[in-house]
Short mmCIF file of C-alpha atoms and ligand atoms in Angstrom, two decimals:
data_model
loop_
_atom_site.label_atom_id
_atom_site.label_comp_id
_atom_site.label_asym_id
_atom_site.label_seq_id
_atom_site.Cartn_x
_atom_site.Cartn_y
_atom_site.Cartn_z
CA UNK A 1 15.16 -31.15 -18.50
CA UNK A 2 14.44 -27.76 -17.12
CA UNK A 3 16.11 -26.11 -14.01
CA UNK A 4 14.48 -23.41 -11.84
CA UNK A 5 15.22 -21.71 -8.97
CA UNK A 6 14.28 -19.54 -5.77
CA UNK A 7 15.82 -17.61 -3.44
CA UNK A 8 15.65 -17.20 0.35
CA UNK A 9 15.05 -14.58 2.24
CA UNK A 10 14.93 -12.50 5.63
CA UNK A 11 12.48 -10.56 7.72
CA UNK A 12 14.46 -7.15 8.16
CA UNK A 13 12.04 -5.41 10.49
CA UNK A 14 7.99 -6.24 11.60
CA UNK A 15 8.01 -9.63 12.28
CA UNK A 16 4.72 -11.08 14.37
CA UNK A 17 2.94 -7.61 13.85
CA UNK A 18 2.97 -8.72 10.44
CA UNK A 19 0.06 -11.25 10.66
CA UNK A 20 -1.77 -8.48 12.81
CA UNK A 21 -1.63 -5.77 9.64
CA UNK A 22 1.44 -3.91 10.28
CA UNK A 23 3.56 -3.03 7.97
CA UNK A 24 7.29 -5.03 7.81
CA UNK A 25 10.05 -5.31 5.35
CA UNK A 26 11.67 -8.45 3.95
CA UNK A 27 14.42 -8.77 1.31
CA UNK A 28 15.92 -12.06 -1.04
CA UNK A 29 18.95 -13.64 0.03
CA UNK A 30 20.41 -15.15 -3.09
CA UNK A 31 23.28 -16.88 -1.47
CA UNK A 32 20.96 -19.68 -0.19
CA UNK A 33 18.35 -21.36 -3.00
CA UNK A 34 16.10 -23.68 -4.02
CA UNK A 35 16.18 -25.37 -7.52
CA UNK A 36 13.72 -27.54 -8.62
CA UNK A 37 14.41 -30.12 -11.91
CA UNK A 38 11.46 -30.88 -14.50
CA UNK A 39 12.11 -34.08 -16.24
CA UNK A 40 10.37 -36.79 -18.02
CA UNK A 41 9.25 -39.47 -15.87
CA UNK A 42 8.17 -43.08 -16.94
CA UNK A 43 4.71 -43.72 -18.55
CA UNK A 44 2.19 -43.91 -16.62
CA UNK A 45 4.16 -42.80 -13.61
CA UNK A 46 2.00 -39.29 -13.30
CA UNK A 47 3.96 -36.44 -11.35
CA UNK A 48 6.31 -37.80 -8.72
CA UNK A 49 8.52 -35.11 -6.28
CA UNK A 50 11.90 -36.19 -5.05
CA UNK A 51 13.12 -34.18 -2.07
CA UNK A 52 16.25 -35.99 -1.44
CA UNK A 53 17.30 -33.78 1.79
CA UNK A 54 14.06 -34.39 3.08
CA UNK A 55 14.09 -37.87 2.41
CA UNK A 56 10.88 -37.64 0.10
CA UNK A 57 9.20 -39.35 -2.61
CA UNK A 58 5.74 -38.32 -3.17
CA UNK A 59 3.72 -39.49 -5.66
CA UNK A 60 1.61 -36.66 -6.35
CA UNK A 61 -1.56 -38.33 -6.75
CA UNK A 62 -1.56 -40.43 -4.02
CA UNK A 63 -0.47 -37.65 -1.51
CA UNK A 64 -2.59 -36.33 0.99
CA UNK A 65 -4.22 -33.27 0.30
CA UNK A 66 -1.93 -30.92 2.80
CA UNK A 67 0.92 -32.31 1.14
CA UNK A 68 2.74 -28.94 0.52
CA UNK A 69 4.81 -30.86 -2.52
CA UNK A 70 1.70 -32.56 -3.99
CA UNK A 71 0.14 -28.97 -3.80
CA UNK A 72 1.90 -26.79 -5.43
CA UNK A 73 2.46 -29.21 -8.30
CA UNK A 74 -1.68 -29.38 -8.48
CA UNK A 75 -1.77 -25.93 -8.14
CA UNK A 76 0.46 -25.07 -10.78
CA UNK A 77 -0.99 -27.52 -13.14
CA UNK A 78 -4.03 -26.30 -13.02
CA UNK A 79 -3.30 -22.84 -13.01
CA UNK A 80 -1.56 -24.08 -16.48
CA UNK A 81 -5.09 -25.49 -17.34
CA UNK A 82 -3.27 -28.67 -17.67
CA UNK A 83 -6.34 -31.70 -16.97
CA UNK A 84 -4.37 -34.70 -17.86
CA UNK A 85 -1.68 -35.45 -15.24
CA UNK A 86 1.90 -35.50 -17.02
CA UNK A 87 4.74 -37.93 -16.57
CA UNK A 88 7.33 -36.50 -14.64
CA UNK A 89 9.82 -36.65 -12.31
CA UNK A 90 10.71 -33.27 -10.59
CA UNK A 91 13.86 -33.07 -7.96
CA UNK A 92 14.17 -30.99 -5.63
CA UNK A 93 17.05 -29.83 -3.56
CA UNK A 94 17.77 -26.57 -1.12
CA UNK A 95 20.32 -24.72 0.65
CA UNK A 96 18.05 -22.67 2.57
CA UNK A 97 18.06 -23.46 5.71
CA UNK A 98 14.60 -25.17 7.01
CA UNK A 99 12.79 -23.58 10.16
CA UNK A 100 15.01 -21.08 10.23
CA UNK A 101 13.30 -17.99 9.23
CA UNK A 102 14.64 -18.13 5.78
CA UNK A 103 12.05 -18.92 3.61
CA UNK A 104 12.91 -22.49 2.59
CA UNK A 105 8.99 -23.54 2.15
CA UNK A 106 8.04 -20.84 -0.07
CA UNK A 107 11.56 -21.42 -2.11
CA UNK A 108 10.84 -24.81 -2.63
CA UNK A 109 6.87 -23.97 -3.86
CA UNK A 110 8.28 -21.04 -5.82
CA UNK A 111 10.92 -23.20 -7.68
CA UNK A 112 8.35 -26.33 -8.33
CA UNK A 113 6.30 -23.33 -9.80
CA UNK A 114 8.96 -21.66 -11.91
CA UNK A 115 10.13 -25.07 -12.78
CA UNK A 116 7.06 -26.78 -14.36
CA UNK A 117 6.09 -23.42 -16.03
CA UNK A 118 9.73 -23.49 -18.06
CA UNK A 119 9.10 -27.17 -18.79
CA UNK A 120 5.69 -26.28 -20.22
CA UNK A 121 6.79 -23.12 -21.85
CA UNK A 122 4.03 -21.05 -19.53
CA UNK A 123 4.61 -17.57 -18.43
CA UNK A 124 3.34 -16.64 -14.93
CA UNK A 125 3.66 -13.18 -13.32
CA UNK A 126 5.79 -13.33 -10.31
CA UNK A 127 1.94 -12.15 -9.13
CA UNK A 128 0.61 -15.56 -9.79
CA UNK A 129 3.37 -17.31 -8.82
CA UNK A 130 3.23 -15.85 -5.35
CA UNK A 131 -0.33 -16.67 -5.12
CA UNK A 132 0.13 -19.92 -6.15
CA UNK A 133 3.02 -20.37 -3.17
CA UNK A 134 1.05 -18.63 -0.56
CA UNK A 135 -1.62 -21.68 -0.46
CA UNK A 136 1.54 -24.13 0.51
CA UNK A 137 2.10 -21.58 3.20
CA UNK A 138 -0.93 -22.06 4.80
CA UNK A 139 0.55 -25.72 5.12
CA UNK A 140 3.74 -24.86 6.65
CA UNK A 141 2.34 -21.86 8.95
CA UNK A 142 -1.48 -21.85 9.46
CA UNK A 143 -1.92 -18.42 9.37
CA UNK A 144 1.21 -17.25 6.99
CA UNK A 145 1.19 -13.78 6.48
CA UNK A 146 2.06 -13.46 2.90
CA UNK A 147 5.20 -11.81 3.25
CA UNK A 148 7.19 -15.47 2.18
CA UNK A 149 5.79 -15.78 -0.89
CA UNK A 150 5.75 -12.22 -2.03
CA UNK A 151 9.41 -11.26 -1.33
CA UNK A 152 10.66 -14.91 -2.99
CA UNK A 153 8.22 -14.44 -6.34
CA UNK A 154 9.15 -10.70 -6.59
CA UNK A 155 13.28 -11.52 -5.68
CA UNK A 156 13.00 -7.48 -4.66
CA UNK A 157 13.29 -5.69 -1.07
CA UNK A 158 9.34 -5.52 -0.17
CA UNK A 159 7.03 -3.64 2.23
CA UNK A 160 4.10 -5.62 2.86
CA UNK A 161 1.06 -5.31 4.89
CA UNK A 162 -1.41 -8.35 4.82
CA UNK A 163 -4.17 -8.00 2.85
CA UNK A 164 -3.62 -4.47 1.94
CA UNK A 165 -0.69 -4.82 -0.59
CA UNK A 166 2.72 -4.60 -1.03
CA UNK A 167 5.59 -2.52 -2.79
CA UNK A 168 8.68 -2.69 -4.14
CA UNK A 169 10.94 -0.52 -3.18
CA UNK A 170 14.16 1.09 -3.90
CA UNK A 171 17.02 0.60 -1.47
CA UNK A 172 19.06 4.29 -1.61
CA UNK A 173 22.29 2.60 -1.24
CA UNK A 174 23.14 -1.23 -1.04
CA UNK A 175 24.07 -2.58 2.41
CA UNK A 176 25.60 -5.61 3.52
CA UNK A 177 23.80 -8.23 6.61
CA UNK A 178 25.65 -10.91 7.93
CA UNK A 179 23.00 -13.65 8.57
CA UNK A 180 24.30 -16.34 11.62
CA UNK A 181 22.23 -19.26 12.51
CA UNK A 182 21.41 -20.39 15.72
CA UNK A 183 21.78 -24.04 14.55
CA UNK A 184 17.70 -24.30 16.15
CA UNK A 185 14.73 -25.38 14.43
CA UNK A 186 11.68 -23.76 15.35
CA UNK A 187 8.59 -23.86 14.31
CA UNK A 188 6.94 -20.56 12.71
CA UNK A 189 3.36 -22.16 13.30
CA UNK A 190 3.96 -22.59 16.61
CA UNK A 191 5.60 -19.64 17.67
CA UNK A 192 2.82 -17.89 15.96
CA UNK A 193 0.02 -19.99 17.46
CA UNK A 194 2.05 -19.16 21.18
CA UNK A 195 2.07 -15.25 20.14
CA UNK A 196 -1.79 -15.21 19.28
CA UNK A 197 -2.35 -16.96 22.93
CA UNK A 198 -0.34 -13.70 24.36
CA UNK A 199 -1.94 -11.56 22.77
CA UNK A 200 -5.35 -12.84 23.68
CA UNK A 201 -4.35 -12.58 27.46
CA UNK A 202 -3.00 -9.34 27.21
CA UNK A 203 -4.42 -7.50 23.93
CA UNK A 204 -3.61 -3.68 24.99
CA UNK A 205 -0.07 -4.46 26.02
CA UNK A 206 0.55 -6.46 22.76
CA UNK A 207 -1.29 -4.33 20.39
CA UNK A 208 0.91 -1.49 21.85
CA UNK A 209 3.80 -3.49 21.35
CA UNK A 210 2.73 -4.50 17.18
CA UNK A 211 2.01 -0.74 16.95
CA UNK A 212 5.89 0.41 17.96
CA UNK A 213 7.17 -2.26 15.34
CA UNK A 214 4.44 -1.38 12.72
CA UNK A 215 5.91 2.47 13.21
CA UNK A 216 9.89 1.10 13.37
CA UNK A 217 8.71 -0.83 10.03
CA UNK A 218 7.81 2.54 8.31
CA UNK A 219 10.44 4.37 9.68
CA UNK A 220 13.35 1.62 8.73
CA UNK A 221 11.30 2.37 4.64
CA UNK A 222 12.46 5.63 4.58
CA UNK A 223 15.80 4.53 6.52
CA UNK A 224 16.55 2.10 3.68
CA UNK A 225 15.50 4.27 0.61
CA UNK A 226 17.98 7.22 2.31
CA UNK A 227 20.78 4.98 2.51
CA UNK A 228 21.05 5.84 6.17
CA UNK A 229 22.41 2.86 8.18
CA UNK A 230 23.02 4.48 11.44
CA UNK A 231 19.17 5.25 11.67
CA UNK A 232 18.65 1.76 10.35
CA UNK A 233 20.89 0.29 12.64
CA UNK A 234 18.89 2.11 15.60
CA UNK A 235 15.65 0.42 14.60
CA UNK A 236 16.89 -3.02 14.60
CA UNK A 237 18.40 -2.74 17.89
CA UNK A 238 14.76 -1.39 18.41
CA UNK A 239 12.77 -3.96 16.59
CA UNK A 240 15.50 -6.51 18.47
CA UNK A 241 14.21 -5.14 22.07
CA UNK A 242 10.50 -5.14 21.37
CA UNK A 243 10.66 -8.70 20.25
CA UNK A 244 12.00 -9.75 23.21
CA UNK A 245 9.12 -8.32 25.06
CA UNK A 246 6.83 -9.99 22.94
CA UNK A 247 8.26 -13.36 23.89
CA UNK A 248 10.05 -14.76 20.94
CA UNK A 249 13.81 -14.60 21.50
CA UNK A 250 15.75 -17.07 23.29
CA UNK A 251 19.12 -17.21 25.18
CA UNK A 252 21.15 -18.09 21.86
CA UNK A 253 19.71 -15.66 19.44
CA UNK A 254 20.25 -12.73 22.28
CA UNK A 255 23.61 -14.04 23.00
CA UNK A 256 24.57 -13.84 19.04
CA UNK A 257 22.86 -10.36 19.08
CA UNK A 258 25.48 -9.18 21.73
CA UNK A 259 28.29 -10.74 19.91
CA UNK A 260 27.54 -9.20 16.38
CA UNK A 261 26.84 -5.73 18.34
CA UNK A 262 30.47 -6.29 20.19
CA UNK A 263 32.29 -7.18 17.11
CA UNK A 264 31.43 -3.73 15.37
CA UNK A 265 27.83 -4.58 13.75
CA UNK A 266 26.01 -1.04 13.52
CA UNK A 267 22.37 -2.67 14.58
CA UNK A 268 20.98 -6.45 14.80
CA UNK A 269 18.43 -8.36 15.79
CA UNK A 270 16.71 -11.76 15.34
CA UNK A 271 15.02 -12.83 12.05
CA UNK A 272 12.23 -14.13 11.31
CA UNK A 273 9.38 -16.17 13.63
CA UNK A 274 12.20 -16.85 16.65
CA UNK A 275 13.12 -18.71 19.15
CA UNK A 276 15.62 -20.67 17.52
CA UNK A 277 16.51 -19.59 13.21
CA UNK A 278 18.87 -16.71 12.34
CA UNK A 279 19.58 -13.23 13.31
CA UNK A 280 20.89 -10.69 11.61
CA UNK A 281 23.63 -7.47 11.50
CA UNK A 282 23.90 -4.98 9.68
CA UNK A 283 27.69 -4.55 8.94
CA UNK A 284 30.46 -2.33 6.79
CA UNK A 285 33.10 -3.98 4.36
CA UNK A 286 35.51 -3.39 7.11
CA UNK A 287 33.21 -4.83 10.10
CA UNK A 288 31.87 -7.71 8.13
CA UNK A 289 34.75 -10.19 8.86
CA UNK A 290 35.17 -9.33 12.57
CA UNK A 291 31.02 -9.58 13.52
CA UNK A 292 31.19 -13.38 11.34
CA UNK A 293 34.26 -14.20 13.09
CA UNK A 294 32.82 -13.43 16.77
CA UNK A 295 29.46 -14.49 15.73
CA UNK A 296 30.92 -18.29 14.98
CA UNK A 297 32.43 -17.89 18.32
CA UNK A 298 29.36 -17.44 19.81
CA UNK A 299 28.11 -20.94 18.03
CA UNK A 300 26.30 -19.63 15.27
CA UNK A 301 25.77 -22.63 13.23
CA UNK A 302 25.90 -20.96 9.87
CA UNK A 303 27.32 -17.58 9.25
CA UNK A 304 26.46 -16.25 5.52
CA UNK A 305 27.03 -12.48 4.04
CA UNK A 306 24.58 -10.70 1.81
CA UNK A 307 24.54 -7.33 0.38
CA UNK A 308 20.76 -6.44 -0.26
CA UNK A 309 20.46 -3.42 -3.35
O1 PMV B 401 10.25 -17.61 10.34
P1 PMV B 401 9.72 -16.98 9.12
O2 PMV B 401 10.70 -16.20 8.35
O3 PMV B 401 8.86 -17.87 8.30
O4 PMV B 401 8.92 -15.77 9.60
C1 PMV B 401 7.71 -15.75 10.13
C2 PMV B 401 7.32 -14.33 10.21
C3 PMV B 401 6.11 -14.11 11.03
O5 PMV B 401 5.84 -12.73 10.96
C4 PMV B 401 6.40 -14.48 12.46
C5 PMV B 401 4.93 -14.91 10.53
C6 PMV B 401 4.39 -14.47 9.20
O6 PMV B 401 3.58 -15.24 8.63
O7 PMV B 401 4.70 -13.37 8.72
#
């Protein structure tokens, strides 16, 4: 049997002007994870996916074609150059949160991927790997901007801007997020979709408004490689404001905003497509337990710590 798995992530700053080409940041959150199981299945059987907190069972060569399980196990097998279809049984479980701005599609693809190339002793850049993932995002998002896949294959803090690359980068001193769940679904497609409508009504105004992110986005860079939280702070109280304008917060992630900012959090802001998902502060080791202890007051759903280096 082989065992792989994938992190989440979050969206610190340049959500939604992401998928217009500016720049944003996103980071792994290891606390939450994917892990996907390889084993032998019976003959005959071919490759069959388990998802038991989905309530799946997909038998990968009867699935439909935008079946994001059956994909990125055809995907990976053929990127392994592998023609005959094996017999095997991969499970797959997750505690990332789904539609909630953490990642949990491109976990899942990335740990299938990671999974099937330990069972089948194939090396695959974390290049490849995000490649492979980003054509089951186009499944879960329509028009995904890359930054998913790329943070969760890498497992490294990453400035991307869609389809013109992507670093790693260096963080100049680690820093701890609290990450609190509004306990909402919502769906990234169709918050995206709503944005595009928006922005096709009103293009100045919204361009204007992608630009000031794009420029928080590059500021929060050098922010995050000087180790300065106050200034980073600043921006996502920034980032937090201008996303509000765009249309994609909601009572409950501004109310959990307020409540991280009142228990001590330096900066915060929502996470991540909106409207429902997580938001997150950035906090001390003395502020952490206060901002989580207000923030569950508030009726976050979910209240995790990180410390992103
Ligand atoms: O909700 P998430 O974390 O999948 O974030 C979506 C981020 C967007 O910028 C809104 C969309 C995208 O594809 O980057």
């Amino acid at each position: 049997m082989t065992v792989a798995y994938a992190s989440g992530k979050v969206i610190l700053f340049g959500e939604h002007a992401v998928v217009y080409g500016y720049p944003a940041i996103a980071v792994p959150v290891t606390e939450v994870q994917a892990q996907a199981w390889v084993e032998p299945g019976p003959g005959g059987q071919g490759v069959v996916v388990v998802a038991p907190d989905l309530g799946r069972r997909v038998v990968v060569r009867e699935a439909a074609d935008d079946d994001p399980l059956a994909r990125i196990v055809r995907l990976t097998l053929q990127a392994m150059r592998r023609t005959v279809e094996p017999d095997l049984t991969i499970t797959v479980t997750s505690t990332v949160p789904i539609a909630r701005g953490m990642g949990s599609g491109a976990a899942v693809s990335t740990a299938i991927v990671r999974a099937l190339a330990g069972h089948f002793h194939h090396w695959f850049p974390s290049r490849a790997i995000s490649d492979l993932v980003y054509q089951t995002e186009i499944l879960y998002h329509g028009t995904p901007s890359g930054i998913d896949n790329t943070v969760i294959a890498f497992e490294k803090p990453v400035y991307f801007i869609k389809d013109r690359g992507w670093e790693i980068f260096w963080v100049g001193k680690p820093f701890r997020l609290v990450i609190a769940d509004t306990g909402i679904m919502s769906s990234t497609r169709e918050v995206v979709s709503d944005v595009r409508r928006r922005y096709q009504s009103a293009p100045d105004q919204y361009r204007s408004l992608f630009e000031r992110i794009g420029q928080i986005a590059v500021a929060a860079r050098t922010a995050i490689q000087q180790g300065d939280l106050d200034a980073m702070a600043a921006l996502m109280d920034e980032n937090h404001a201008l996303l509000q304008e765009i249309g994609v917060s909601c009572p409950e992630l501004d109310r959990l905003v307020t409540a991280a900012r009142e228990g001590g959090a330096l900066g915060a802001k929502l996470s991540g497509a909106g409207r429902g998902g997580n938001m997150i502060a950035l906090v001390t080791e003395e502020t952490e337990g206060r901002v989580s202890m207000m923030l569950r007051l508030t009726g976050a759903t979910h209240v995790i710590a990180t410390e992103v280096r």
